[in-house]
Coordinates of C-alpha atoms and ligand atoms in Angstrom, one line a residue:
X95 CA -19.5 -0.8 -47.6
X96 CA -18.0 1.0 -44.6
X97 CA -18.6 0.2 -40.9
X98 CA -21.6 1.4 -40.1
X99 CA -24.2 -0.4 -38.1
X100 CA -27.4 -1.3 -40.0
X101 CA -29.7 1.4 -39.1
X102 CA -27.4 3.8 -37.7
X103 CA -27.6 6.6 -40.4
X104 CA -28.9 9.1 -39.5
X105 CA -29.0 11.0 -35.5
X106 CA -30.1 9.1 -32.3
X107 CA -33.6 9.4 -31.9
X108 CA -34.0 10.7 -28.1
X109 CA -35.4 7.9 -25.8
X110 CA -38.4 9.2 -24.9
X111 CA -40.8 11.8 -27.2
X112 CA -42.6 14.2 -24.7
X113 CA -44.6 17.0 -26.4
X114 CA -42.9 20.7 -26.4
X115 CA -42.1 22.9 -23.1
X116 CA -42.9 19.2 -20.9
X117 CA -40.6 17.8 -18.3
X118 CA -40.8 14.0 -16.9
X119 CA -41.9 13.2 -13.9
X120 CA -42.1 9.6 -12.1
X121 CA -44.6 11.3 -9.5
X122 CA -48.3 11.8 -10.0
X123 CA -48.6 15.1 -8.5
X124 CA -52.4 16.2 -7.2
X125 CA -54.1 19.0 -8.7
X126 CA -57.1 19.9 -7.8
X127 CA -59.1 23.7 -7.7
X128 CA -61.2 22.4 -4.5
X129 CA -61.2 20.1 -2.0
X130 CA -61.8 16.4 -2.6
X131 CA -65.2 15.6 -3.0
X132 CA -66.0 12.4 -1.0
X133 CA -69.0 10.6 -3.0
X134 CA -70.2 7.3 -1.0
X135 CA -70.7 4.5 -4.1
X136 CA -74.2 3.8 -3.4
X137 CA -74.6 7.5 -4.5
X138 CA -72.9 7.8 -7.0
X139 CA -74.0 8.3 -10.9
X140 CA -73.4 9.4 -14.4
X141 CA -75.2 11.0 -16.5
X142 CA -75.0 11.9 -19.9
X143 CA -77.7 14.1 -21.1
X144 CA -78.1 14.7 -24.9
X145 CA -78.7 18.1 -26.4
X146 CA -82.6 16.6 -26.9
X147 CA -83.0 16.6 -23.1
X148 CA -83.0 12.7 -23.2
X149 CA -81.0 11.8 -20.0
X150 CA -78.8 8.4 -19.7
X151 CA -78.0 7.2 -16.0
X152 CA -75.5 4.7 -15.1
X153 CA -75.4 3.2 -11.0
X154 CA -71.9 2.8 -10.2
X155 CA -73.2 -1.6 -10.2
X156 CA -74.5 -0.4 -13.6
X157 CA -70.7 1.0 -14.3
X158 CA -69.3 -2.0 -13.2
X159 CA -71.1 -4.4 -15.4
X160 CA -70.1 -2.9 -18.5
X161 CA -67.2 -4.3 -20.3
X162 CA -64.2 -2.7 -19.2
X163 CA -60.5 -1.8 -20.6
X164 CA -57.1 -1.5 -19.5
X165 CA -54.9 0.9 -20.8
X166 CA -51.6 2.8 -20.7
X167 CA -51.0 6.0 -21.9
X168 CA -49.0 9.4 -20.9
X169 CA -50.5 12.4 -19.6
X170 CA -49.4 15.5 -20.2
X171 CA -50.7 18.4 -17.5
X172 CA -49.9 22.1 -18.5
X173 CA -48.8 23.1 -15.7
X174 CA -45.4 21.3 -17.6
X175 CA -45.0 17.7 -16.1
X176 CA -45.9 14.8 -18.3
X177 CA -46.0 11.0 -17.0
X178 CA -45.4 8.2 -19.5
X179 CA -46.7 4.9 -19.2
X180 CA -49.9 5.1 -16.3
X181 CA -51.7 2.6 -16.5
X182 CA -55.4 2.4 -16.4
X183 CA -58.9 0.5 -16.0
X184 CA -62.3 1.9 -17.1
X185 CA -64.9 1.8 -19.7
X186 CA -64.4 3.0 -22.7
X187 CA -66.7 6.8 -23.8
X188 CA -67.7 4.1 -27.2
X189 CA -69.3 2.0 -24.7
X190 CA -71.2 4.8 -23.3
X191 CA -71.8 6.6 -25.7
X192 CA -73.2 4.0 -28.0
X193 CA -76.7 4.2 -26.7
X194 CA -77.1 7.5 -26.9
X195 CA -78.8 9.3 -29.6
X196 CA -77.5 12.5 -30.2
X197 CA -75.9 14.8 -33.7
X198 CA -74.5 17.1 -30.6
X199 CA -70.6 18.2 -31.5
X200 CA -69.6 19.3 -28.1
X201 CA -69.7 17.6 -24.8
X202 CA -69.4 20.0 -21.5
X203 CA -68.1 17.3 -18.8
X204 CA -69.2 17.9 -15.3
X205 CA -67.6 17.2 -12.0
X206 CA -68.6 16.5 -8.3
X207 CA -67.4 19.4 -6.8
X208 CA -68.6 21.7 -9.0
X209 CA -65.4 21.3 -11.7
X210 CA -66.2 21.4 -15.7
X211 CA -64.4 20.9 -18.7
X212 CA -65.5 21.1 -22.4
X213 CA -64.3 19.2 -25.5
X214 CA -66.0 18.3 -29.1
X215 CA -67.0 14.8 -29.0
X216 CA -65.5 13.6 -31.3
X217 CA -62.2 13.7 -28.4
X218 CA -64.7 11.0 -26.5
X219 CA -64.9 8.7 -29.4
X220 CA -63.1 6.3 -31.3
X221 CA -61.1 5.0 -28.0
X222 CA -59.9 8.3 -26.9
X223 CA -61.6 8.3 -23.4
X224 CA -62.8 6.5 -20.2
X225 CA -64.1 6.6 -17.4
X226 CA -61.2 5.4 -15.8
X227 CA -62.2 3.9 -11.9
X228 CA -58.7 1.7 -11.3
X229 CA -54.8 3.4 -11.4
X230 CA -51.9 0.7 -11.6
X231 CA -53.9 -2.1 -10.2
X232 CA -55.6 -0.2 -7.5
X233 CA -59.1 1.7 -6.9
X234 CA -58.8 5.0 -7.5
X235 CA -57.8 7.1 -4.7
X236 CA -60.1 10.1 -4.4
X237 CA -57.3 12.7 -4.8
X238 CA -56.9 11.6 -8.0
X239 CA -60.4 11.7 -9.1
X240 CA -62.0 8.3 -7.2
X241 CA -64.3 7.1 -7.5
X242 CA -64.3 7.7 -11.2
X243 CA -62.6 10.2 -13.7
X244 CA -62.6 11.0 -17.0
X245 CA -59.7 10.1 -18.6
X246 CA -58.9 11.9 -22.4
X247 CA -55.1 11.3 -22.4
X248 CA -54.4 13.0 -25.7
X249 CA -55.4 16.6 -24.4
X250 CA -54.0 18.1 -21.7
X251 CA -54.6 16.6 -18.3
X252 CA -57.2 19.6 -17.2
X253 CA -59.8 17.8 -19.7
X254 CA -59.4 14.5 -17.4
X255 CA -62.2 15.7 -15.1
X256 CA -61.5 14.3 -11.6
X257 CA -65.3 12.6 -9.8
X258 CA -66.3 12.8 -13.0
X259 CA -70.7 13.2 -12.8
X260 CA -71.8 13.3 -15.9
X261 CA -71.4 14.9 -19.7
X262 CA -73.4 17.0 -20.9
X263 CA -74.0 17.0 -25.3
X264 CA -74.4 20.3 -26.5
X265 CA -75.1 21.8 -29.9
X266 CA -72.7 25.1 -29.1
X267 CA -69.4 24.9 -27.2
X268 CA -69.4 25.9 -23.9
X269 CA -66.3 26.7 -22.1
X270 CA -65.5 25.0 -19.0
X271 CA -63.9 25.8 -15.4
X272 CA -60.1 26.8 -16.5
X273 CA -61.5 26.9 -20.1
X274 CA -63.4 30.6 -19.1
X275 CA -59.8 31.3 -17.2
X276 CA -58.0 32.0 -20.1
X277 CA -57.0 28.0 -21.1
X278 CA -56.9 26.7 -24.2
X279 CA -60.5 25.7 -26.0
X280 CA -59.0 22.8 -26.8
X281 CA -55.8 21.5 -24.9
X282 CA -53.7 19.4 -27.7
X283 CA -49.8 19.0 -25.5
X284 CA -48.2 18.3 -29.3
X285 CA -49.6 21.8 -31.0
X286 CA -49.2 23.2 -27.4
X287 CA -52.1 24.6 -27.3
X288 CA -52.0 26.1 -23.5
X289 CA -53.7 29.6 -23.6
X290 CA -56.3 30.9 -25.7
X291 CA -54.4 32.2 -28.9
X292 CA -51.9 29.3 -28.5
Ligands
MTE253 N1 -62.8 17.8 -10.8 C1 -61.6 18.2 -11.1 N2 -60.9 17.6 -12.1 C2 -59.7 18.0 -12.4 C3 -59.1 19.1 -11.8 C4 -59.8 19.7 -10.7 O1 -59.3 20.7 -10.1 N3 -61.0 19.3 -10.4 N4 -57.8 19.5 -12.2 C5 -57.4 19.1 -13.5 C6 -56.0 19.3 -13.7 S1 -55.5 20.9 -14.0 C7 -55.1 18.3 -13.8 S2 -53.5 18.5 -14.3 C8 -55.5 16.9 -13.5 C9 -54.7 16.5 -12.3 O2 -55.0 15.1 -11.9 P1 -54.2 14.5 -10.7 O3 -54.5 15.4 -9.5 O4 -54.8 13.1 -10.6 O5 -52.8 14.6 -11.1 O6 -56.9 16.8 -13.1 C10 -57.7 17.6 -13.8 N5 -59.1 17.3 -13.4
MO254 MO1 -53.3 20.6 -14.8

C-alpha cells in the first residue's frame, strides 16, 4: 500500500457544483420587467383554474392555514448569477394541487402585474414548487415577489413568478412573458436551456 489517503484517488471534486456558464453570487439581486405591484393582503388571491373551467380560490387566511414547508434550495437566473442555499417557507404546488381535478399537462402561471410564465405540470408536482410567502426567516419583501411567489427552483429563476396570482391548467402550451421573447420553453440551468434552440 502506498501513502495515499483513503478516498483520495482520483481529482478534487470542486466545492461547490453550479450548472454551466453560472457565476456565484451572495447577493439576491432584483429583477423585475415592471414596477412592483403592491397587493394589500385582504385582497389578495390565488387561483388555479383547470382546463374544465372549474376555478379553485385560496384567501391569503385560506393560504395560511395550509400546512406549510421550509426549504433550501439554489436558484439559478439566466441572466448568469446563481445563489446556493436560500432558504424558503411556503406551501408546497402538491398541497394545492391535490384538490384539483384536472388531466391538463401544462400550467401558464400568472402574475400581479401582468407577468406570465409557462411550464408542464409535471415541474409543479412531486415537491418541485411553492408558493413561497417567507425568505430567510422573514416575510417576503415585495421586490422579491411579496406577498407571495412561485417558487420552481430547478428551472431557471424567470419560472419563479414574482406576486404570483394564480395558474392556469391548459391542455396546449402556451408561452409566457420572456417565453414569447425568445427564452427557452422550458428553462432547465443543467441542459442550459437559455434560448429557444438551446
Ligand atoms: N412577476 C414577475 N416575476 C418574475 C420576474 C418579473 O419580472 N415579474 N422576473 C423573473 C426573473 S427573470 C428572475 S431572475 C426572478 C428574479 O427574482 P428576484 O428579483 O427575487 O431576484 O424573478 C422572476 N419572476
Ligand atoms: Mo432572470
Amino acid at each position: 500500500m502506498g501513502i495515499v489517503s483513503p478516498g483520495f484517488h482520483g481529482r478534487a471534486r470542486p466545492a461547490v457544483e453550479l450548472p454551466p456558464g453560472q457565476y456565484l453570487t451572495d447577493d439576491f439581486p432584483v429583477l423585475s420587467a415592471g414596477p412592483t405591484p403592491r397587493i394589500a393582503l385582504q385582497d389578495w388571491e390565488f387561483t388555479i383554474i383547470a382546463e374544465t373551467g372549474e376555478a379553485h380560490r385560496w384567501s391569503w387566511s385560506d393560504l395560511l392555514a395550509l400546512p406549510t414547508e421550509m426549504v433550501t434550495v439554489d436558484i439559478h437566473c439566466v441572466t448568469r448569477w446563481s445563489k446556493l442555499g436560500t432558504t424558503w417557507q411556503g406551501v408546497s404546488l402538491d398541497t394545492l394541487l391535490a384538490g384539483v381535478d384536472s388531466a391538463a399537462d401544462y400550467a401558464l402561471v400568472q402574475s400581479y402585474g401582468g407577468y406570465t410564465t409557462n411550464l408542464p405540470v409535471a415541474d409543479l408536482r412531486a415537491g418541485q414548487a411553492w408558493l413561497a410567502y417567507r425568505y430567510e426567516g422573514a416575510d417576503l419583501p415585495p421586490e422579491h415577489g411579496g406577498p407571495v411567489r412561485l417558487l420552481v427552483p430547478h428551472l431557471y429563476f424567470w419560472k419563479s413568478a414574482k406576486w404570483v396570482r394564480g395558474i392556469e391548467l391548459k391542455t396546449a402550451d402556451e408561452p409566457g412573458f420572456w417565453e414569447t421573447l425568445g427564452y427557452h420553453d422550458y428553462g432547465d440551468p443543467w441542459r442550459e436551456q437559455r434560448y429557444q434552440g438551446d
